[in-house]
PDB file of C-alpha atoms in Angstrom:
ATOM      1  CA  UNK J  27      24.379   2.871  -7.124  1.00 56.00           C
ATOM      2  CA  UNK J  28      23.247   1.358 -10.481  1.00 58.00           C
ATOM      3  CA  UNK J  29      26.263  -0.046 -10.778  1.00 67.00           C
ATOM      4  CA  UNK J  30      24.741  -2.291  -8.787  1.00 88.00           C
ATOM      5  CA  UNK J  31      21.076  -2.496  -9.016  1.00 94.00           C
ATOM      6  CA  UNK J  32      19.614  -4.816 -11.281  1.00 96.00           C
ATOM      7  CA  UNK J  33      16.038  -4.694 -10.231  1.00 97.00           C
ATOM      8  CA  UNK J  34      13.852  -1.638  -8.969  1.00 98.00           C
ATOM      9  CA  UNK J  35      10.066  -2.508  -7.134  1.00 98.00           C
ATOM     10  CA  UNK J  36       7.390  -0.002  -6.402  1.00 98.00           C
ATOM     11  CA  UNK J  37       5.222  -0.737  -4.110  1.00 97.00           C
ATOM     12  CA  UNK J  38       1.517   0.584  -6.021  1.00 95.00           C
ATOM     13  CA  UNK J  39      -0.945   2.087  -3.349  1.00 94.00           C
ATOM     14  CA  UNK J  40       0.351   5.610  -2.175  1.00 94.00           C
ATOM     15  CA  UNK J  41       3.493   5.313  -4.927  1.00 96.00           C
ATOM     16  CA  UNK J  42       1.875   4.359  -8.111  1.00 96.00           C
ATOM     17  CA  UNK J  43      -1.740   5.986  -7.511  1.00 96.00           C
ATOM     18  CA  UNK J  44      -3.913   7.224  -4.915  1.00 95.00           C
ATOM     19  CA  UNK J  45      -5.419   4.805  -2.467  1.00 94.00           C
ATOM     20  CA  UNK J  46      -4.898   5.419   1.536  1.00 94.00           C
ATOM     21  CA  UNK J  47      -7.295   8.819   0.994  1.00 95.00           C
ATOM     22  CA  UNK J  48     -10.502   6.904  -0.091  1.00 96.00           C
ATOM     23  CA  UNK J  49     -10.158   5.003   3.368  1.00 96.00           C
ATOM     24  CA  UNK J  50      -9.529   8.401   5.509  1.00 95.00           C
ATOM     25  CA  UNK J  51     -12.703   9.638   3.338  1.00 97.00           C
ATOM     26  CA  UNK J  52     -14.225   6.171   4.131  1.00 97.00           C
ATOM     27  CA  UNK J  53     -13.181   6.442   7.820  1.00 97.00           C
ATOM     28  CA  UNK J  54     -14.856   9.982   7.728  1.00 97.00           C
ATOM     29  CA  UNK J  55     -18.644   8.186   6.683  1.00 97.00           C
ATOM     30  CA  UNK J  56     -18.775   5.198   8.194  1.00 97.00           C
ATOM     31  CA  UNK J  57     -18.641   7.208  11.177  1.00 97.00           C
ATOM     32  CA  UNK J  58     -21.511   9.627   9.629  1.00 96.00           C
ATOM     33  CA  UNK J  59     -23.828   5.960   9.746  1.00 96.00           C
ATOM     34  CA  UNK J  60     -22.774   5.318  13.939  1.00 96.00           C
ATOM     35  CA  UNK J  61     -22.197   8.773  15.631  1.00 94.00           C
ATOM     36  CA  UNK J  62     -25.356   8.576  17.140  1.00 92.00           C
ATOM     37  CA  UNK J  63     -23.929   5.498  19.531  1.00 94.00           C
ATOM     38  CA  UNK J  64     -20.863   6.938  19.534  1.00 94.00           C
ATOM     39  CA  UNK J  65     -18.029  10.638  19.233  1.00 96.00           C
ATOM     40  CA  UNK J  66     -16.498   9.779  15.901  1.00 96.00           C
ATOM     41  CA  UNK J  67     -13.141   9.862  17.472  1.00 95.00           C
ATOM     42  CA  UNK J  68     -14.250   6.906  19.415  1.00 97.00           C
ATOM     43  CA  UNK J  69     -15.824   4.626  16.214  1.00 97.00           C
ATOM     44  CA  UNK J  70     -12.792   5.214  14.169  1.00 96.00           C
ATOM     45  CA  UNK J  71     -10.556   4.365  16.712  1.00 96.00           C
ATOM     46  CA  UNK J  72     -12.959   1.080  17.371  1.00 97.00           C
ATOM     47  CA  UNK J  73     -12.095   0.935  13.719  1.00 97.00           C
ATOM     48  CA  UNK J  74      -9.316   0.507  13.891  1.00 96.00           C
ATOM     49  CA  UNK J  75      -8.241  -1.911  16.027  1.00 97.00           C
ATOM     50  CA  UNK J  76     -10.385  -3.717  14.677  1.00 98.00           C
ATOM     51  CA  UNK J  77      -8.840  -3.554  11.251  1.00 96.00           C
ATOM     52  CA  UNK J  78      -5.171  -4.369  12.966  1.00 95.00           C
ATOM     53  CA  UNK J  79      -7.027  -7.368  15.005  1.00 97.00           C
ATOM     54  CA  UNK J  80      -8.229  -8.177  11.540  1.00 96.00           C
ATOM     55  CA  UNK J  81      -4.917  -8.461   9.862  1.00 93.00           C
ATOM     56  CA  UNK J  82      -3.892 -12.059  10.110  1.00 92.00           C
ATOM     57  CA  UNK J  83      -7.624 -12.868   9.174  1.00 93.00           C
ATOM     58  CA  UNK J  84      -7.993 -10.778   6.818  1.00 93.00           C
ATOM     59  CA  UNK J  85      -5.136  -9.650   5.346  1.00 90.00           C
ATOM     60  CA  UNK J  86      -4.566  -5.913   3.852  1.00 91.00           C
ATOM     61  CA  UNK J  87      -7.784  -4.514   0.855  1.00 92.00           C
ATOM     62  CA  UNK J  88     -10.758  -3.508   0.828  1.00 94.00           C
ATOM     63  CA  UNK J  89     -12.400  -6.732   1.029  1.00 95.00           C
ATOM     64  CA  UNK J  90     -10.490  -6.967   4.737  1.00 95.00           C
ATOM     65  CA  UNK J  91     -11.569  -2.906   5.806  1.00 96.00           C
ATOM     66  CA  UNK J  92     -15.383  -4.057   4.449  1.00 96.00           C
ATOM     67  CA  UNK J  93     -15.522  -6.733   7.432  1.00 97.00           C
ATOM     68  CA  UNK J  94     -14.575  -5.262   9.529  1.00 97.00           C
ATOM     69  CA  UNK J  95     -16.335  -1.914   9.403  1.00 97.00           C
ATOM     70  CA  UNK J  96     -19.430  -4.325   9.540  1.00 96.00           C
ATOM     71  CA  UNK J  97     -17.870  -5.392  13.122  1.00 97.00           C
ATOM     72  CA  UNK J  98     -17.394  -2.978  13.871  1.00 97.00           C
ATOM     73  CA  UNK J  99     -20.942  -1.213  14.003  1.00 96.00           C
ATOM     74  CA  UNK J 100     -21.888  -4.724  15.376  1.00 95.00           C
ATOM     75  CA  UNK J 101     -19.874  -3.891  18.451  1.00 96.00           C
ATOM     76  CA  UNK J 102     -20.515  -0.091  18.992  1.00 96.00           C
ATOM     77  CA  UNK J 103     -24.647  -1.054  18.412  1.00 94.00           C
ATOM     78  CA  UNK J 104     -23.829  -3.783  21.128  1.00 91.00           C
ATOM     79  CA  UNK J 105     -25.543  -6.152  18.529  1.00 85.00           C
ATOM     80  CA  UNK J 106     -28.447  -4.517  17.529  1.00 87.00           C
ATOM     81  CA  UNK J 107     -26.800  -3.168  14.086  1.00 88.00           C
ATOM     82  CA  UNK J 108     -29.772  -2.171  12.123  1.00 91.00           C
ATOM     83  CA  UNK J 109     -30.247  -3.857   8.227  1.00 93.00           C
ATOM     84  CA  UNK J 110     -29.939  -0.870   6.660  1.00 94.00           C
ATOM     85  CA  UNK J 111     -26.142   0.630   8.341  1.00 94.00           C
ATOM     86  CA  UNK J 112     -24.677  -2.903   7.127  1.00 95.00           C
ATOM     87  CA  UNK J 113     -25.778  -2.132   3.306  1.00 97.00           C
ATOM     88  CA  UNK J 114     -24.525   1.013   3.310  1.00 97.00           C
ATOM     89  CA  UNK J 115     -21.384  -0.052   4.846  1.00 96.00           C
ATOM     90  CA  UNK J 116     -21.461  -2.723   1.257  1.00 97.00           C
ATOM     91  CA  UNK J 117     -21.549   0.524  -0.662  1.00 97.00           C
ATOM     92  CA  UNK J 118     -18.949   2.208   1.007  1.00 97.00           C
ATOM     93  CA  UNK J 119     -16.744  -0.767  -0.010  1.00 96.00           C
ATOM     94  CA  UNK J 120     -17.701  -1.210  -3.300  1.00 96.00           C
ATOM     95  CA  UNK J 121     -17.535   2.521  -3.789  1.00 96.00           C
ATOM     96  CA  UNK J 122     -13.620   2.175  -3.146  1.00 95.00           C
ATOM     97  CA  UNK J 123     -13.427  -0.859  -5.257  1.00 94.00           C
ATOM     98  CA  UNK J 124     -15.178   1.330  -8.727  1.00 93.00           C
ATOM     99  CA  UNK J 125     -12.759   4.289  -7.810  1.00 93.00           C
ATOM    100  CA  UNK J 126     -11.105   5.249 -10.801  1.00 92.00           C
ATOM    101  CA  UNK J 127      -7.761   4.684 -11.099  1.00 93.00           C
ATOM    102  CA  UNK J 128      -5.694   7.883 -10.217  1.00 94.00           C
ATOM    103  CA  UNK J 129      -1.791   8.360 -10.541  1.00 94.00           C
ATOM    104  CA  UNK J 130       0.288  10.192  -8.897  1.00 94.00           C
ATOM    105  CA  UNK J 131       2.528  12.692 -10.880  1.00 91.00           C
ATOM    106  CA  UNK J 132       5.676  11.456 -12.593  1.00 93.00           C
ATOM    107  CA  UNK J 133       4.880   7.805 -13.173  1.00 96.00           C
ATOM    108  CA  UNK J 134       5.168   7.144 -16.520  1.00 95.00           C
ATOM    109  CA  UNK J 135       7.781   9.417 -17.177  1.00 95.00           C
ATOM    110  CA  UNK J 136       9.739   7.234 -14.177  1.00 97.00           C
ATOM    111  CA  UNK J 137       8.848   3.670 -16.647  1.00 97.00           C
ATOM    112  CA  UNK J 138       9.255   4.779 -19.168  1.00 97.00           C
ATOM    113  CA  UNK J 139      12.791   5.818 -18.418  1.00 97.00           C
ATOM    114  CA  UNK J 140      13.289   2.747 -16.146  1.00 97.00           C
ATOM    115  CA  UNK J 141      12.178   0.635 -18.794  1.00 96.00           C
ATOM    116  CA  UNK J 142      14.656  -1.695 -20.340  1.00 94.00           C
ATOM    117  CA  UNK J 143      17.689  -0.329 -18.361  1.00 95.00           C
ATOM    118  CA  UNK J 144      16.429  -2.480 -15.350  1.00 96.00           C
ATOM    119  CA  UNK J 145      13.387  -6.007 -14.358  1.00 97.00           C
ATOM    120  CA  UNK J 146      10.616  -4.047 -12.809  1.00 98.00           C
ATOM    121  CA  UNK J 147       8.423  -5.286 -10.354  1.00 97.00           C
ATOM    122  CA  UNK J 148       5.168  -4.478  -8.731  1.00 97.00           C
ATOM    123  CA  UNK J 149       5.456  -5.165  -5.319  1.00 97.00           C
ATOM    124  CA  UNK J 150       2.826  -4.155  -3.107  1.00 95.00           C
ATOM    125  CA  UNK J 151       0.049  -5.846  -0.496  1.00 92.00           C
ATOM    126  CA  UNK J 152      -3.473  -6.124  -1.048  1.00 86.00           C
ATOM    127  CA  UNK J 153      -6.894  -8.249  -2.467  1.00 88.00           C
ATOM    128  CA  UNK J 154      -5.108  -9.788  -4.785  1.00 87.00           C
ATOM    129  CA  UNK J 155      -8.426  -9.020  -7.638  1.00 89.00           C
ATOM    130  CA  UNK J 156      -8.296  -5.615  -6.214  1.00 90.00           C
ATOM    131  CA  UNK J 157      -4.679  -4.798  -7.327  1.00 92.00           C
ATOM    132  CA  UNK J 158      -4.560  -6.825  -9.934  1.00 91.00           C
ATOM    133  CA  UNK J 159      -8.008  -5.064 -11.733  1.00 91.00           C
ATOM    134  CA  UNK J 160      -6.130  -1.817 -10.808  1.00 92.00           C
ATOM    135  CA  UNK J 161      -3.123  -2.486 -12.300  1.00 93.00           C
ATOM    136  CA  UNK J 162      -4.968  -2.555 -15.380  1.00 92.00           C
ATOM    137  CA  UNK J 163      -6.748   0.577 -15.110  1.00 92.00           C
ATOM    138  CA  UNK J 164      -3.681   2.071 -15.410  1.00 93.00           C
ATOM    139  CA  UNK J 165      -2.474   0.595 -18.441  1.00 92.00           C
ATOM    140  CA  UNK J 166       1.160   0.188 -17.082  1.00 93.00           C
ATOM    141  CA  UNK J 167       2.095  -3.359 -16.586  1.00 91.00           C
ATOM    142  CA  UNK J 168       3.001  -3.898 -19.675  1.00 94.00           C
ATOM    143  CA  UNK J 169       6.299  -2.066 -18.637  1.00 97.00           C
ATOM    144  CA  UNK J 170       6.773  -4.727 -15.429  1.00 96.00           C
ATOM    145  CA  UNK J 171       8.924  -8.341 -15.729  1.00 95.00           C
ATOM    146  CA  UNK J 172       6.846  -9.726 -12.435  1.00 94.00           C
ATOM    147  CA  UNK J 173       3.913  -8.735 -10.625  1.00 94.00           C
ATOM    148  CA  UNK J 174       4.290  -9.835  -6.827  1.00 95.00           C
ATOM    149  CA  UNK J 175       1.039  -9.481  -4.860  1.00 94.00           C
ATOM    150  CA  UNK J 176       1.945  -9.617  -1.007  1.00 92.00           C
ATOM    151  CA  UNK J 177       0.012 -10.911   1.953  1.00 88.00           C
ATOM    152  CA  UNK J 178       2.547  -8.881   4.062  1.00 91.00           C
ATOM    153  CA  UNK J 179       5.463  -6.911   3.229  1.00 95.00           C
ATOM    154  CA  UNK J 180       8.177  -8.417   6.214  1.00 95.00           C
ATOM    155  CA  UNK J 181      11.644  -8.935   5.631  1.00 97.00           C
ATOM    156  CA  UNK J 182      10.873 -13.226   4.397  1.00 97.00           C
ATOM    157  CA  UNK J 183       8.448 -12.076   2.080  1.00 96.00           C
ATOM    158  CA  UNK J 184      11.165 -10.328   0.671  1.00 97.00           C
ATOM    159  CA  UNK J 185      13.536 -13.168   0.900  1.00 97.00           C
ATOM    160  CA  UNK J 186      11.262 -15.276  -0.253  1.00 97.00           C
ATOM    161  CA  UNK J 187      11.084 -12.161  -3.626  1.00 97.00           C
ATOM    162  CA  UNK J 188      13.944 -11.756  -3.587  1.00 97.00           C
ATOM    163  CA  UNK J 189      14.922 -15.287  -4.250  1.00 97.00           C
ATOM    164  CA  UNK J 190      11.925 -15.930  -7.996  1.00 96.00           C
ATOM    165  CA  UNK J 191      13.038 -12.809  -8.373  1.00 97.00           C
ATOM    166  CA  UNK J 192      16.698 -14.955  -8.629  1.00 96.00           C
ATOM    167  CA  UNK J 193      18.869 -12.281  -8.023  1.00 96.00           C
ATOM    168  CA  UNK J 194      20.805 -10.827  -5.178  1.00 96.00           C
ATOM    169  CA  UNK J 195      19.450  -8.705  -1.895  1.00 96.00           C
ATOM    170  CA  UNK J 196      22.214  -6.030  -2.575  1.00 96.00           C
ATOM    171  CA  UNK J 197      20.701  -5.737  -6.235  1.00 97.00           C
ATOM    172  CA  UNK J 198      17.784  -5.662  -5.327  1.00 97.00           C
ATOM    173  CA  UNK J 199      15.763  -2.000  -4.274  1.00 97.00           C
ATOM    174  CA  UNK J 200      12.030  -1.258  -3.605  1.00 98.00           C
ATOM    175  CA  UNK J 201      10.723   2.113  -4.003  1.00 98.00           C
ATOM    176  CA  UNK J 202       8.241   3.163  -1.438  1.00 96.00           C
ATOM    177  CA  UNK J 203       5.997   4.991   0.893  1.00 95.00           C
ATOM    178  CA  UNK J 204       5.928   3.542   3.625  1.00 95.00           C
ATOM    179  CA  UNK J 205       8.897   3.889   5.979  1.00 94.00           C
ATOM    180  CA  UNK J 206       7.462   0.169   8.089  1.00 94.00           C
ATOM    181  CA  UNK J 207       6.609  -1.590   4.958  1.00 95.00           C
ATOM    182  CA  UNK J 208       8.536  -0.656   1.462  1.00 96.00           C
ATOM    183  CA  UNK J 209      11.577  -0.044   3.835  1.00 96.00           C
ATOM    184  CA  UNK J 210      12.959  -1.083   7.119  1.00 96.00           C
ATOM    185  CA  UNK J 211      12.584  -4.628   6.194  1.00 97.00           C
ATOM    186  CA  UNK J 212      14.518  -4.400   2.026  1.00 98.00           C
ATOM    187  CA  UNK J 213      17.505  -2.894   4.436  1.00 97.00           C
ATOM    188  CA  UNK J 214      17.690  -5.624   7.172  1.00 97.00           C
ATOM    189  CA  UNK J 215      18.122  -7.672   4.495  1.00 98.00           C
ATOM    190  CA  UNK J 216      20.616  -6.165   2.349  1.00 97.00           C
ATOM    191  CA  UNK J 217      19.029  -4.388  -0.043  1.00 97.00           C
ATOM    192  CA  UNK J 218      18.451  -1.117  -1.673  1.00 97.00           C
ATOM    193  CA  UNK J 219      15.055   1.424  -0.364  1.00 97.00           C
ATOM    194  CA  UNK J 220      14.162   4.351  -1.304  1.00 97.00           C
ATOM    195  CA  UNK J 221      11.322   6.085   0.633  1.00 96.00           C
ATOM    196  CA  UNK J 222       8.856   8.554  -1.043  1.00 96.00           C
ATOM    197  CA  UNK J 223       6.906  10.051   1.063  1.00 93.00           C
ATOM    198  CA  UNK J 224       2.719  10.969   0.702  1.00 90.00           C
ATOM    199  CA  UNK J 225       0.385  13.018   2.304  1.00 85.00           C
ATOM    200  CA  UNK J 226      -1.476  10.820   3.958  1.00 81.00           C
ATOM    201  CA  UNK J 227       0.312   7.447   5.159  1.00 79.00           C
ATOM    202  CA  UNK J 228      -2.313   4.746   7.062  1.00 75.00           C
ATOM    203  CA  UNK J 229      -0.875   4.659  11.242  1.00 80.00           C
ATOM    204  CA  UNK J 230      -0.113   0.899  10.948  1.00 80.00           C
ATOM    205  CA  UNK J 231       2.499   1.516   8.071  1.00 83.00           C
ATOM    206  CA  UNK J 232       4.291   4.593  11.139  1.00 79.00           C
ATOM    207  CA  UNK J 233       7.290   4.207  12.759  1.00 80.00           C
ATOM    208  CA  UNK J 234       8.761   5.962  15.550  1.00 76.00           C
ATOM    209  CA  UNK J 235      12.413   6.757  14.748  1.00 83.00           C
ATOM    210  CA  UNK J 236      14.820   7.361  12.228  1.00 84.00           C
ATOM    211  CA  UNK J 237      16.145   5.433   9.431  1.00 91.00           C
ATOM    212  CA  UNK J 238      19.683   5.961   8.943  1.00 90.00           C
ATOM    213  CA  UNK J 239      21.625   3.087   6.985  1.00 93.00           C
ATOM    214  CA  UNK J 240      24.186   3.665   3.913  1.00 93.00           C
ATOM    215  CA  UNK J 241      21.196   1.825   1.604  1.00 94.00           C
ATOM    216  CA  UNK J 242      18.589   4.141   2.470  1.00 95.00           C
ATOM    217  CA  UNK J 243      17.309   7.496   0.054  1.00 94.00           C
ATOM    218  CA  UNK J 244      14.476   9.455   0.382  1.00 94.00           C
ATOM    219  CA  UNK J 245      12.548  11.673  -2.598  1.00 94.00           C
ATOM    220  CA  UNK J 246      10.666  13.562  -3.091  1.00 93.00           C
ATOM    221  CA  UNK J 247       8.468  12.550  -5.891  1.00 94.00           C
ATOM    222  CA  UNK J 248       9.050   8.829  -7.711  1.00 95.00           C
ATOM    223  CA  UNK J 249      11.044  11.160 -10.314  1.00 94.00           C
ATOM    224  CA  UNK J 250      13.568  11.830  -8.165  1.00 94.00           C
ATOM    225  CA  UNK J 251      14.674   8.579  -8.217  1.00 94.00           C
ATOM    226  CA  UNK J 252      15.423   9.164 -11.973  1.00 94.00           C
ATOM    227  CA  UNK J 253      19.344  11.082 -11.744  1.00 91.00           C
ATOM    228  CA  UNK J 254      20.641   7.996  -9.613  1.00 86.00           C
ATOM    229  CA  UNK J 255      19.964   5.188 -11.518  1.00 91.00           C
ATOM    230  CA  UNK J 256      19.800   7.313 -14.917  1.00 87.00           C
ATOM    231  CA  UNK J 257      23.163   7.876 -16.246  1.00 66.00           C
TER     232      UNK J 257
END
């Protein structure tokens, strides 16, 4: 495998640093604000439906999540939302944007080991300013040859990235926690993909089938890729 790969791309959220648990925590606090109107599970289901419906408008990230929370609150309260609830939702979103960067185990070890041997790339979804902020705060931006903050991660998005990097699909490897976004599209265009499971994954990123592909690998942690990539 290592004889073919020239570029290694890393997902960021829940691959390099903690992200999804902050969304789940905020969902719980959002439900606290509205539990007088509807059962908690119904609030969360309504929020999820609104988030998914808004992806084509807002994309992925905290700011779109904030807008979806406000829209859901308006629906649940039938348009009679208390301005205090709107203020608290905005506070929740700003707290998320100001969260410290909590790096996952082995990140620096892996980046140091691979730097100079491969071209390293960040390929992540999300809000441009937020992802740039997190990367700067991480202190690891100097390891990366290129940063790609993507509006989505479908096959056409990876093909565009590969063209920009001027490499062949078989020379490209993606590392990430989402089978739907980080793994399947890359395999489908002829690249290599390594799944690094994370204990919390957004339901929208789930798939309902097992992946069997010669270019697919799964490791328990980020450091697990090193034996396959370093002599």
